[in-house]
Every structure is written in structure tokens, then in C-alpha cells.
Amino acid sequence: MDKTLGYLRESLSNHIEYDEVSRQIYEKLESNDYKGEGEFVKDLNTEETEVLNKIIKDEIEYAKEELDDKRALELNEVYELLF
């Protein structure tokens, strides 16, 4: 799996217990062999994009607070593709 998508999957795992859409997105990552984040983002529907947008923003902020620049950078790559 693409390293960036691995970070994303790990971030989503923190949300799947509480949100059905997050679970759907997580399952897409698990069940498909995406070549990269661009291919993954194109496979999202509107609702999934909106939920992922919020999750990634929160996860990027958390990574910055924890001084995990690598994680913040990787998640930001997906975030930029959502628009």
C-alpha cells in the first residue's frame, strides 16, 4: 500500500467505531489496491469526501501538535487532492 494511504488508513482507524462513513472509507482502503492517493480520492463519493476532509484536517492538526511533520505532510497530500 502507498505510504500516504497507510497513514490515512491509520488515521481513519481512530474514527470507524463512531462513524459509518469513516468505516466505508476505511473499508475502501482495505479492499482495493490503489496505486496512489489520486486514484483513491477519485473513488470517493461526495459524502465520503466531506467526512474525510474533516477527519484529515483534525489529524493534520494533531500531527503538528505532536511535532510529527512527516505524518502531517503525508496527510496533507491527500487533503490537497480532495479539492
mmCIF file of C-alpha atoms in Angstrom:
data_model
loop_
_atom_site.group_PDB
_atom_site.id
_atom_site.type_symbol
_atom_site.label_atom_id
_atom_site.label_comp_id
_atom_site.label_asym_id
_atom_site.label_seq_id
_atom_site.Cartn_x
_atom_site.Cartn_y
_atom_site.Cartn_z
ATOM 1 C CA MET A 1 0.000 0.000 0.000
ATOM 2 C CA ASP A 2 1.125 3.535 -0.760
ATOM 3 C CA LYS A 3 2.800 5.107 2.314
ATOM 4 C CA THR A 4 0.459 8.106 2.272
ATOM 5 C CA LEU A 5 -2.591 5.843 2.144
ATOM 6 C CA GLY A 6 -1.127 3.862 5.042
ATOM 7 C CA TYR A 7 -1.051 7.000 7.175
ATOM 8 C CA LEU A 8 -4.597 7.760 6.096
ATOM 9 C CA ARG A 9 -5.793 4.256 6.965
ATOM 10 C CA GLU A 10 -4.217 4.532 10.394
ATOM 11 C CA SER A 11 -5.906 7.904 10.959
ATOM 12 C CA LEU A 12 -9.273 6.564 9.847
ATOM 13 C CA SER A 13 -8.996 3.650 12.245
ATOM 14 C CA ASN A 14 -9.468 6.172 15.059
ATOM 15 C CA HIS A 15 -12.901 7.108 13.685
ATOM 16 C CA ILE A 16 -14.511 3.932 12.346
ATOM 17 C CA GLU A 17 -16.095 2.953 15.634
ATOM 18 C CA TYR A 18 -18.148 6.145 15.783
ATOM 19 C CA ASP A 19 -18.953 6.977 12.182
ATOM 20 C CA GLU A 20 -20.376 4.765 9.426
ATOM 21 C CA VAL A 21 -18.961 6.875 6.581
ATOM 22 C CA SER A 22 -15.485 6.649 8.101
ATOM 23 C CA ARG A 23 -15.938 2.892 8.210
ATOM 24 C CA GLN A 24 -16.903 2.878 4.498
ATOM 25 C CA ILE A 25 -13.798 4.857 3.588
ATOM 26 C CA TYR A 26 -11.611 2.569 5.691
ATOM 27 C CA GLU A 27 -13.093 -0.496 4.017
ATOM 28 C CA LYS A 28 -12.371 1.001 0.587
ATOM 29 C CA LEU A 29 -8.736 1.364 1.561
ATOM 30 C CA GLU A 30 -8.623 -2.196 2.859
ATOM 31 C CA SER A 31 -10.366 -3.864 -0.056
ATOM 32 C CA ASN A 32 -8.860 -2.010 -3.032
ATOM 33 C CA ASP A 33 -5.299 -1.893 -4.281
ATOM 34 C CA TYR A 34 -4.983 1.821 -5.034
ATOM 35 C CA LYS A 35 -1.799 2.799 -6.853
ATOM 36 C CA GLY A 36 -1.755 6.171 -5.112
ATOM 37 C CA GLU A 37 -3.758 8.781 -3.316
ATOM 38 C CA GLY A 38 -5.089 10.315 -6.546
ATOM 39 C CA GLU A 39 -6.707 7.042 -7.569
ATOM 40 C CA PHE A 40 -8.180 6.665 -4.079
ATOM 41 C CA VAL A 41 -9.636 10.193 -3.960
ATOM 42 C CA LYS A 42 -11.311 9.701 -7.364
ATOM 43 C CA ASP A 43 -13.104 6.669 -5.921
ATOM 44 C CA LEU A 44 -14.774 8.670 -3.117
ATOM 45 C CA ASN A 45 -18.368 9.874 -3.294
ATOM 46 C CA THR A 46 -19.397 13.358 -2.131
ATOM 47 C CA GLU A 47 -20.337 12.309 1.399
ATOM 48 C CA GLU A 48 -17.091 10.389 1.854
ATOM 49 C CA THR A 49 -15.100 13.371 0.600
ATOM 50 C CA GLU A 50 -16.781 15.710 3.086
ATOM 51 C CA VAL A 51 -16.202 13.369 6.028
ATOM 52 C CA LEU A 52 -12.613 12.683 5.023
ATOM 53 C CA ASN A 53 -11.979 16.412 4.665
ATOM 54 C CA LYS A 54 -12.934 16.982 8.296
ATOM 55 C CA ILE A 55 -11.028 13.971 9.594
ATOM 56 C CA ILE A 56 -7.852 14.852 7.731
ATOM 57 C CA LYS A 57 -7.926 18.463 8.908
ATOM 58 C CA ASP A 58 -8.180 17.270 12.514
ATOM 59 C CA GLU A 59 -5.484 14.627 12.024
ATOM 60 C CA ILE A 60 -3.080 17.115 10.411
ATOM 61 C CA GLU A 61 -3.525 19.492 13.343
ATOM 62 C CA TYR A 62 -2.930 16.651 15.791
ATOM 63 C CA ALA A 63 0.222 15.582 13.924
ATOM 64 C CA LYS A 64 1.526 19.154 14.045
ATOM 65 C CA GLU A 65 0.842 19.377 17.793
ATOM 66 C CA GLU A 66 2.792 16.148 18.249
ATOM 67 C CA LEU A 67 5.600 17.517 16.054
ATOM 68 C CA ASP A 68 5.104 14.666 13.588
ATOM 69 C CA ASP A 69 5.920 16.628 10.455
ATOM 70 C CA LYS A 70 6.184 13.530 8.262
ATOM 71 C CA ARG A 71 2.649 12.404 9.150
ATOM 72 C CA ALA A 72 1.268 15.929 8.668
ATOM 73 C CA LEU A 73 2.935 16.155 5.250
ATOM 74 C CA GLU A 74 1.649 12.753 4.104
ATOM 75 C CA LEU A 75 -1.921 13.510 5.215
ATOM 76 C CA ASN A 76 -1.743 16.939 3.604
ATOM 77 C CA GLU A 77 -1.071 15.250 0.245
ATOM 78 C CA VAL A 78 -4.488 13.582 0.423
ATOM 79 C CA TYR A 79 -6.137 16.719 1.808
ATOM 80 C CA GLU A 80 -4.993 18.780 -1.182
ATOM 81 C CA LEU A 81 -6.444 16.226 -3.599
ATOM 82 C CA LEU A 82 -9.894 16.455 -2.040
ATOM 83 C CA PHE A 83 -10.454 19.823 -3.730
#
